[in-house]
């Protein structure tokens, strides 16, 4: 089975958005570089919630590209799904999306898309792994991600740390209770306006 990686862009004080779900400058580094994520510019990753083309610094490009290419399934919470309207059925990476939600998929919403609505985090990861096969399951950080980590279902934590302090807002790990230990980072890459870190979860 593929690795389950919890991932998001985050402020240095641990927030993925402010209290109004505004990400502020957290994603600026996706558009401030010269290198498209795909060498040929075929458009696979050339979209975002802002409708811009993703171009990052050379230092970030290989890491981001290689990470996104391994993703088979993205797991997201219902709040993020509603905020971005499920990326209009075109996830930034991977072929499948599992939404952790007690509500079903909106009626008539992109019936052709491989989006699956599951109301339990353990079942959500099971479904995501089934869909991903040997590829990576990428879990969006936030409340759903924190619940999945607390359930012991996350293998690695990946953070793209941006030099900004929010002070308050939506936490990377949601409202998780208790202490969780991670290994020393096995990926440390300094990009422009971002620091890429990855930690294995200590078992």
PDB file of C-alpha atoms in Angstrom:
ATOM      1  CA  UNK A   1       0.000   0.000   0.000  1.00  0.00           C
ATOM      2  CA  UNK A   2       1.117   3.563  -0.617  1.00  0.00           C
ATOM      3  CA  UNK A   3       2.274   6.012   2.020  1.00  0.00           C
ATOM      4  CA  UNK A   4      -0.265   8.294   3.719  1.00  0.00           C
ATOM      5  CA  UNK A   5       1.135  11.822   3.883  1.00  0.00           C
ATOM      6  CA  UNK A   6      -0.560  14.718   5.676  1.00  0.00           C
ATOM      7  CA  UNK A   7       0.330  17.867   3.797  1.00  0.00           C
ATOM      8  CA  UNK A   8      -0.393  21.565   3.525  1.00  0.00           C
ATOM      9  CA  UNK A   9       1.173  24.981   3.224  1.00  0.00           C
ATOM     10  CA  UNK A  10       1.452  26.513   6.707  1.00  0.00           C
ATOM     11  CA  UNK A  11       2.505  29.690   8.494  1.00  0.00           C
ATOM     12  CA  UNK A  12       5.459  29.546  10.877  1.00  0.00           C
ATOM     13  CA  UNK A  13       3.010  29.610  13.794  1.00  0.00           C
ATOM     14  CA  UNK A  14       1.057  26.624  12.490  1.00  0.00           C
ATOM     15  CA  UNK A  15      -1.957  28.022  10.627  1.00  0.00           C
ATOM     16  CA  UNK A  16      -3.243  27.017   7.183  1.00  0.00           C
ATOM     17  CA  UNK A  17      -5.682  29.958   6.928  1.00  0.00           C
ATOM     18  CA  UNK A  18      -7.056  32.768   9.039  1.00  0.00           C
ATOM     19  CA  UNK A  19     -10.388  32.623  10.843  1.00  0.00           C
ATOM     20  CA  UNK A  20     -12.222  33.535   7.628  1.00  0.00           C
ATOM     21  CA  UNK A  21     -10.518  30.748   5.635  1.00  0.00           C
ATOM     22  CA  UNK A  22      -8.321  33.304   3.846  1.00  0.00           C
ATOM     23  CA  UNK A  23      -4.870  31.863   3.080  1.00  0.00           C
ATOM     24  CA  UNK A  24      -3.347  35.323   2.628  1.00  0.00           C
ATOM     25  CA  UNK A  25       0.225  35.082   1.309  1.00  0.00           C
ATOM     26  CA  UNK A  26       0.612  31.348   2.048  1.00  0.00           C
ATOM     27  CA  UNK A  27       0.352  30.318  -1.608  1.00  0.00           C
ATOM     28  CA  UNK A  28       2.308  33.210  -3.153  1.00  0.00           C
ATOM     29  CA  UNK A  29       5.379  31.013  -3.657  1.00  0.00           C
ATOM     30  CA  UNK A  30       3.376  28.830  -6.068  1.00  0.00           C
ATOM     31  CA  UNK A  31       3.267  31.722  -8.530  1.00  0.00           C
ATOM     32  CA  UNK A  32       6.481  33.688  -7.867  1.00  0.00           C
ATOM     33  CA  UNK A  33       8.967  31.388  -9.590  1.00  0.00           C
ATOM     34  CA  UNK A  34      10.140  30.663 -13.110  1.00  0.00           C
ATOM     35  CA  UNK A  35       9.730  26.879 -13.294  1.00  0.00           C
ATOM     36  CA  UNK A  36       6.372  25.280 -14.177  1.00  0.00           C
ATOM     37  CA  UNK A  37       5.630  22.112 -12.230  1.00  0.00           C
ATOM     38  CA  UNK A  38       5.425  20.151 -15.470  1.00  0.00           C
ATOM     39  CA  UNK A  39       8.417  20.574 -17.765  1.00  0.00           C
ATOM     40  CA  UNK A  40       6.339  20.514 -20.921  1.00  0.00           C
ATOM     41  CA  UNK A  41       3.721  22.924 -19.623  1.00  0.00           C
ATOM     42  CA  UNK A  42       1.002  20.423 -20.528  1.00  0.00           C
ATOM     43  CA  UNK A  43      -1.331  22.013 -18.033  1.00  0.00           C
ATOM     44  CA  UNK A  44      -1.731  19.050 -15.679  1.00  0.00           C
ATOM     45  CA  UNK A  45      -0.898  21.202 -12.662  1.00  0.00           C
ATOM     46  CA  UNK A  46      -1.358  24.597 -14.303  1.00  0.00           C
ATOM     47  CA  UNK A  47      -4.430  25.565 -12.333  1.00  0.00           C
ATOM     48  CA  UNK A  48      -5.285  26.661  -8.848  1.00  0.00           C
ATOM     49  CA  UNK A  49      -8.141  28.043  -6.840  1.00  0.00           C
ATOM     50  CA  UNK A  50      -7.057  31.468  -8.081  1.00  0.00           C
ATOM     51  CA  UNK A  51      -6.994  30.314 -11.703  1.00  0.00           C
ATOM     52  CA  UNK A  52      -3.289  31.023 -12.059  1.00  0.00           C
ATOM     53  CA  UNK A  53      -0.519  28.966 -13.572  1.00  0.00           C
ATOM     54  CA  UNK A  54       1.746  27.351 -11.014  1.00  0.00           C
ATOM     55  CA  UNK A  55       5.397  28.320 -11.391  1.00  0.00           C
ATOM     56  CA  UNK A  56       7.805  27.882  -8.499  1.00  0.00           C
ATOM     57  CA  UNK A  57      11.478  28.533  -7.826  1.00  0.00           C
ATOM     58  CA  UNK A  58      14.061  26.093  -9.109  1.00  0.00           C
ATOM     59  CA  UNK A  59      14.771  25.008  -5.529  1.00  0.00           C
ATOM     60  CA  UNK A  60      11.131  23.985  -5.032  1.00  0.00           C
ATOM     61  CA  UNK A  61      10.325  22.647  -8.502  1.00  0.00           C
ATOM     62  CA  UNK A  62      11.853  19.165  -8.328  1.00  0.00           C
ATOM     63  CA  UNK A  63      10.454  18.524  -4.843  1.00  0.00           C
ATOM     64  CA  UNK A  64       6.930  19.698  -5.658  1.00  0.00           C
ATOM     65  CA  UNK A  65       6.835  17.909  -9.009  1.00  0.00           C
ATOM     66  CA  UNK A  66       8.119  14.602  -7.655  1.00  0.00           C
ATOM     67  CA  UNK A  67       5.740  14.792  -4.690  1.00  0.00           C
ATOM     68  CA  UNK A  68       2.663  15.531  -6.779  1.00  0.00           C
ATOM     69  CA  UNK A  69       3.501  12.856  -9.354  1.00  0.00           C
ATOM     70  CA  UNK A  70       3.343  10.127  -6.694  1.00  0.00           C
ATOM     71  CA  UNK A  71      -0.152  11.077  -5.472  1.00  0.00           C
ATOM     72  CA  UNK A  72      -2.976   8.713  -6.346  1.00  0.00           C
ATOM     73  CA  UNK A  73      -5.710   9.988  -4.025  1.00  0.00           C
ATOM     74  CA  UNK A  74      -6.320  13.210  -2.090  1.00  0.00           C
ATOM     75  CA  UNK A  75      -8.302  13.145   1.159  1.00  0.00           C
ATOM     76  CA  UNK A  76      -9.992  16.403   2.125  1.00  0.00           C
ATOM     77  CA  UNK A  77     -12.548  17.627   4.642  1.00  0.00           C
ATOM     78  CA  UNK A  78     -15.992  18.823   3.654  1.00  0.00           C
ATOM     79  CA  UNK A  79     -15.246  22.441   4.574  1.00  0.00           C
ATOM     80  CA  UNK A  80     -12.373  22.617   2.090  1.00  0.00           C
ATOM     81  CA  UNK A  81     -14.485  20.840  -0.525  1.00  0.00           C
ATOM     82  CA  UNK A  82     -17.200  23.466  -0.126  1.00  0.00           C
ATOM     83  CA  UNK A  83     -14.718  26.368  -0.145  1.00  0.00           C
ATOM     84  CA  UNK A  84     -13.106  25.351  -3.451  1.00  0.00           C
ATOM     85  CA  UNK A  85     -16.116  23.486  -4.870  1.00  0.00           C
ATOM     86  CA  UNK A  86     -13.972  20.357  -5.071  1.00  0.00           C
ATOM     87  CA  UNK A  87     -11.562  22.133  -7.445  1.00  0.00           C
ATOM     88  CA  UNK A  88     -14.355  21.833 -10.016  1.00  0.00           C
ATOM     89  CA  UNK A  89     -13.627  18.079 -10.254  1.00  0.00           C
ATOM     90  CA  UNK A  90     -10.000  18.740 -11.277  1.00  0.00           C
ATOM     91  CA  UNK A  91      -7.806  18.026  -8.236  1.00  0.00           C
ATOM     92  CA  UNK A  92      -4.319  19.556  -8.316  1.00  0.00           C
ATOM     93  CA  UNK A  93      -2.787  16.063  -8.216  1.00  0.00           C
ATOM     94  CA  UNK A  94      -3.907  12.453  -8.339  1.00  0.00           C
ATOM     95  CA  UNK A  95      -6.852  10.747 -10.002  1.00  0.00           C
ATOM     96  CA  UNK A  96      -9.229  10.369  -7.055  1.00  0.00           C
ATOM     97  CA  UNK A  97     -10.543  12.396  -4.114  1.00  0.00           C
ATOM     98  CA  UNK A  98     -12.108  11.148  -0.887  1.00  0.00           C
ATOM     99  CA  UNK A  99     -14.113  13.720   1.079  1.00  0.00           C
ATOM    100  CA  UNK A 100     -14.608  13.159   4.817  1.00  0.00           C
ATOM    101  CA  UNK A 101     -18.194  14.273   5.319  1.00  0.00           C
ATOM    102  CA  UNK A 102     -21.465  13.301   6.973  1.00  0.00           C
ATOM    103  CA  UNK A 103     -23.261  14.862   3.998  1.00  0.00           C
ATOM    104  CA  UNK A 104     -23.395  13.157   0.581  1.00  0.00           C
ATOM    105  CA  UNK A 105     -21.982  14.549  -2.628  1.00  0.00           C
ATOM    106  CA  UNK A 106     -24.096  17.483  -3.817  1.00  0.00           C
ATOM    107  CA  UNK A 107     -26.821  16.290  -6.152  1.00  0.00           C
ATOM    108  CA  UNK A 108     -25.735  16.501  -9.783  1.00  0.00           C
ATOM    109  CA  UNK A 109     -22.176  17.590  -8.920  1.00  0.00           C
ATOM    110  CA  UNK A 110     -19.774  16.317 -11.625  1.00  0.00           C
ATOM    111  CA  UNK A 111     -21.057  12.704 -11.741  1.00  0.00           C
ATOM    112  CA  UNK A 112     -18.093  11.749 -13.948  1.00  0.00           C
ATOM    113  CA  UNK A 113     -15.499  12.663 -11.306  1.00  0.00           C
ATOM    114  CA  UNK A 114     -13.916  10.052  -9.019  1.00  0.00           C
ATOM    115  CA  UNK A 115     -14.973  11.806  -5.798  1.00  0.00           C
ATOM    116  CA  UNK A 116     -16.107   9.645  -2.897  1.00  0.00           C
ATOM    117  CA  UNK A 117     -17.869  10.920   0.249  1.00  0.00           C
ATOM    118  CA  UNK A 118     -17.157   8.905   3.386  1.00  0.00           C
ATOM    119  CA  UNK A 119     -18.331   9.789   6.910  1.00  0.00           C
ATOM    120  CA  UNK A 120     -15.584   8.108   8.952  1.00  0.00           C
ATOM    121  CA  UNK A 121     -11.845   8.865   8.866  1.00  0.00           C
ATOM    122  CA  UNK A 122     -10.768   5.228   9.077  1.00  0.00           C
ATOM    123  CA  UNK A 123     -13.090   4.261   6.236  1.00  0.00           C
ATOM    124  CA  UNK A 124     -11.938   7.333   4.284  1.00  0.00           C
ATOM    125  CA  UNK A 125      -8.300   6.263   4.436  1.00  0.00           C
ATOM    126  CA  UNK A 126      -9.276   2.689   3.567  1.00  0.00           C
ATOM    127  CA  UNK A 127     -11.119   3.904   0.483  1.00  0.00           C
ATOM    128  CA  UNK A 128      -8.293   6.283  -0.446  1.00  0.00           C
ATOM    129  CA  UNK A 129      -5.714   3.492  -0.217  1.00  0.00           C
ATOM    130  CA  UNK A 130      -7.880   1.186  -2.294  1.00  0.00           C
ATOM    131  CA  UNK A 131      -8.140   3.848  -5.011  1.00  0.00           C
ATOM    132  CA  UNK A 132      -4.467   4.858  -4.841  1.00  0.00           C
ATOM    133  CA  UNK A 133      -3.028   1.342  -5.008  1.00  0.00           C
ATOM    134  CA  UNK A 134       0.746   1.678  -4.612  1.00  0.00           C
ATOM    135  CA  UNK A 135       0.633   5.457  -5.002  1.00  0.00           C
ATOM    136  CA  UNK A 136       0.583   8.049  -2.223  1.00  0.00           C
ATOM    137  CA  UNK A 137      -2.509   9.130  -0.305  1.00  0.00           C
ATOM    138  CA  UNK A 138      -2.244  12.876   0.362  1.00  0.00           C
ATOM    139  CA  UNK A 139      -4.304  14.099   3.321  1.00  0.00           C
ATOM    140  CA  UNK A 140      -5.080  17.819   3.488  1.00  0.00           C
ATOM    141  CA  UNK A 141      -4.194  19.325   6.850  1.00  0.00           C
ATOM    142  CA  UNK A 142      -6.856  20.851   9.105  1.00  0.00           C
ATOM    143  CA  UNK A 143      -9.619  19.279  11.194  1.00  0.00           C
ATOM    144  CA  UNK A 144     -10.028  16.148   9.060  1.00  0.00           C
ATOM    145  CA  UNK A 145      -6.269  15.725   8.735  1.00  0.00           C
ATOM    146  CA  UNK A 146      -5.821  16.094  12.499  1.00  0.00           C
ATOM    147  CA  UNK A 147      -8.440  13.419  13.114  1.00  0.00           C
ATOM    148  CA  UNK A 148      -6.701  11.076  10.684  1.00  0.00           C
ATOM    149  CA  UNK A 149      -3.346  11.683  12.412  1.00  0.00           C
ATOM    150  CA  UNK A 150      -4.930  11.113  15.834  1.00  0.00           C
ATOM    151  CA  UNK A 151      -6.327   7.802  14.564  1.00  0.00           C
ATOM    152  CA  UNK A 152      -2.775   6.636  13.786  1.00  0.00           C
ATOM    153  CA  UNK A 153      -3.364   6.530  10.028  1.00  0.00           C
ATOM    154  CA  UNK A 154      -0.702   9.028   8.882  1.00  0.00           C
ATOM    155  CA  UNK A 155       2.795   7.818   7.930  1.00  0.00           C
ATOM    156  CA  UNK A 156       4.417  11.194   7.239  1.00  0.00           C
ATOM    157  CA  UNK A 157       3.785  14.889   7.839  1.00  0.00           C
ATOM    158  CA  UNK A 158       4.799  17.292   5.057  1.00  0.00           C
ATOM    159  CA  UNK A 159       4.782  21.050   5.627  1.00  0.00           C
ATOM    160  CA  UNK A 160       5.536  23.877   3.203  1.00  0.00           C
ATOM    161  CA  UNK A 161       6.378  26.545   5.774  1.00  0.00           C
ATOM    162  CA  UNK A 162       5.924  30.159   4.661  1.00  0.00           C
ATOM    163  CA  UNK A 163       7.571  33.034   6.592  1.00  0.00           C
ATOM    164  CA  UNK A 164       4.395  34.699   7.843  1.00  0.00           C
ATOM    165  CA  UNK A 165       2.769  34.788  11.284  1.00  0.00           C
ATOM    166  CA  UNK A 166      -1.039  34.596  11.393  1.00  0.00           C
ATOM    167  CA  UNK A 167      -1.516  34.742  15.157  1.00  0.00           C
ATOM    168  CA  UNK A 168      -4.820  32.865  14.945  1.00  0.00           C
ATOM    169  CA  UNK A 169      -6.933  30.975  12.463  1.00  0.00           C
ATOM    170  CA  UNK A 170      -7.290  27.414  11.176  1.00  0.00           C
ATOM    171  CA  UNK A 171      -4.600  25.177  12.642  1.00  0.00           C
ATOM    172  CA  UNK A 172      -2.540  22.744  10.569  1.00  0.00           C
ATOM    173  CA  UNK A 173      -3.380  19.922  12.968  1.00  0.00           C
ATOM    174  CA  UNK A 174      -6.931  21.084  13.679  1.00  0.00           C
ATOM    175  CA  UNK A 175      -8.096  20.587  17.234  1.00  0.00           C
ATOM    176  CA  UNK A 176      -5.981  17.484  17.883  1.00  0.00           C
ATOM    177  CA  UNK A 177      -5.564  16.551  21.552  1.00  0.00           C
ATOM    178  CA  UNK A 178      -2.446  15.083  23.053  1.00  0.00           C
ATOM    179  CA  UNK A 179       1.173  14.857  22.056  1.00  0.00           C
ATOM    180  CA  UNK A 180       2.353  13.183  18.840  1.00  0.00           C
ATOM    181  CA  UNK A 181       6.025  12.460  18.174  1.00  0.00           C
ATOM    182  CA  UNK A 182       7.647  12.811  14.762  1.00  0.00           C
ATOM    183  CA  UNK A 183      11.080  11.701  13.606  1.00  0.00           C
ATOM    184  CA  UNK A 184      13.741  14.225  12.614  1.00  0.00           C
ATOM    185  CA  UNK A 185      12.915  15.734   9.208  1.00  0.00           C
ATOM    186  CA  UNK A 186      14.159  13.585   6.325  1.00  0.00           C
ATOM    187  CA  UNK A 187      13.437  16.338   3.788  1.00  0.00           C
ATOM    188  CA  UNK A 188      14.626  19.917   4.323  1.00  0.00           C
ATOM    189  CA  UNK A 189      14.571  22.072   1.179  1.00  0.00           C
ATOM    190  CA  UNK A 190      14.817  25.845   1.225  1.00  0.00           C
ATOM    191  CA  UNK A 191      12.859  27.393  -1.612  1.00  0.00           C
ATOM    192  CA  UNK A 192      12.115  31.044  -2.235  1.00  0.00           C
ATOM    193  CA  UNK A 193       9.531  32.162   0.284  1.00  0.00           C
ATOM    194  CA  UNK A 194       8.994  28.607   1.533  1.00  0.00           C
ATOM    195  CA  UNK A 195      10.744  25.846   3.485  1.00  0.00           C
ATOM    196  CA  UNK A 196       9.769  22.275   2.578  1.00  0.00           C
ATOM    197  CA  UNK A 197       9.865  19.824   5.485  1.00  0.00           C
ATOM    198  CA  UNK A 198       8.865  16.180   5.786  1.00  0.00           C
ATOM    199  CA  UNK A 199       8.772  14.078   8.957  1.00  0.00           C
ATOM    200  CA  UNK A 200       7.962  10.420   9.454  1.00  0.00           C
ATOM    201  CA  UNK A 201       5.411   9.813  12.223  1.00  0.00           C
ATOM    202  CA  UNK A 202       7.019   7.985  15.126  1.00  0.00           C
ATOM    203  CA  UNK A 203       5.241   4.718  15.895  1.00  0.00           C
TER     204      UNK A 203
END
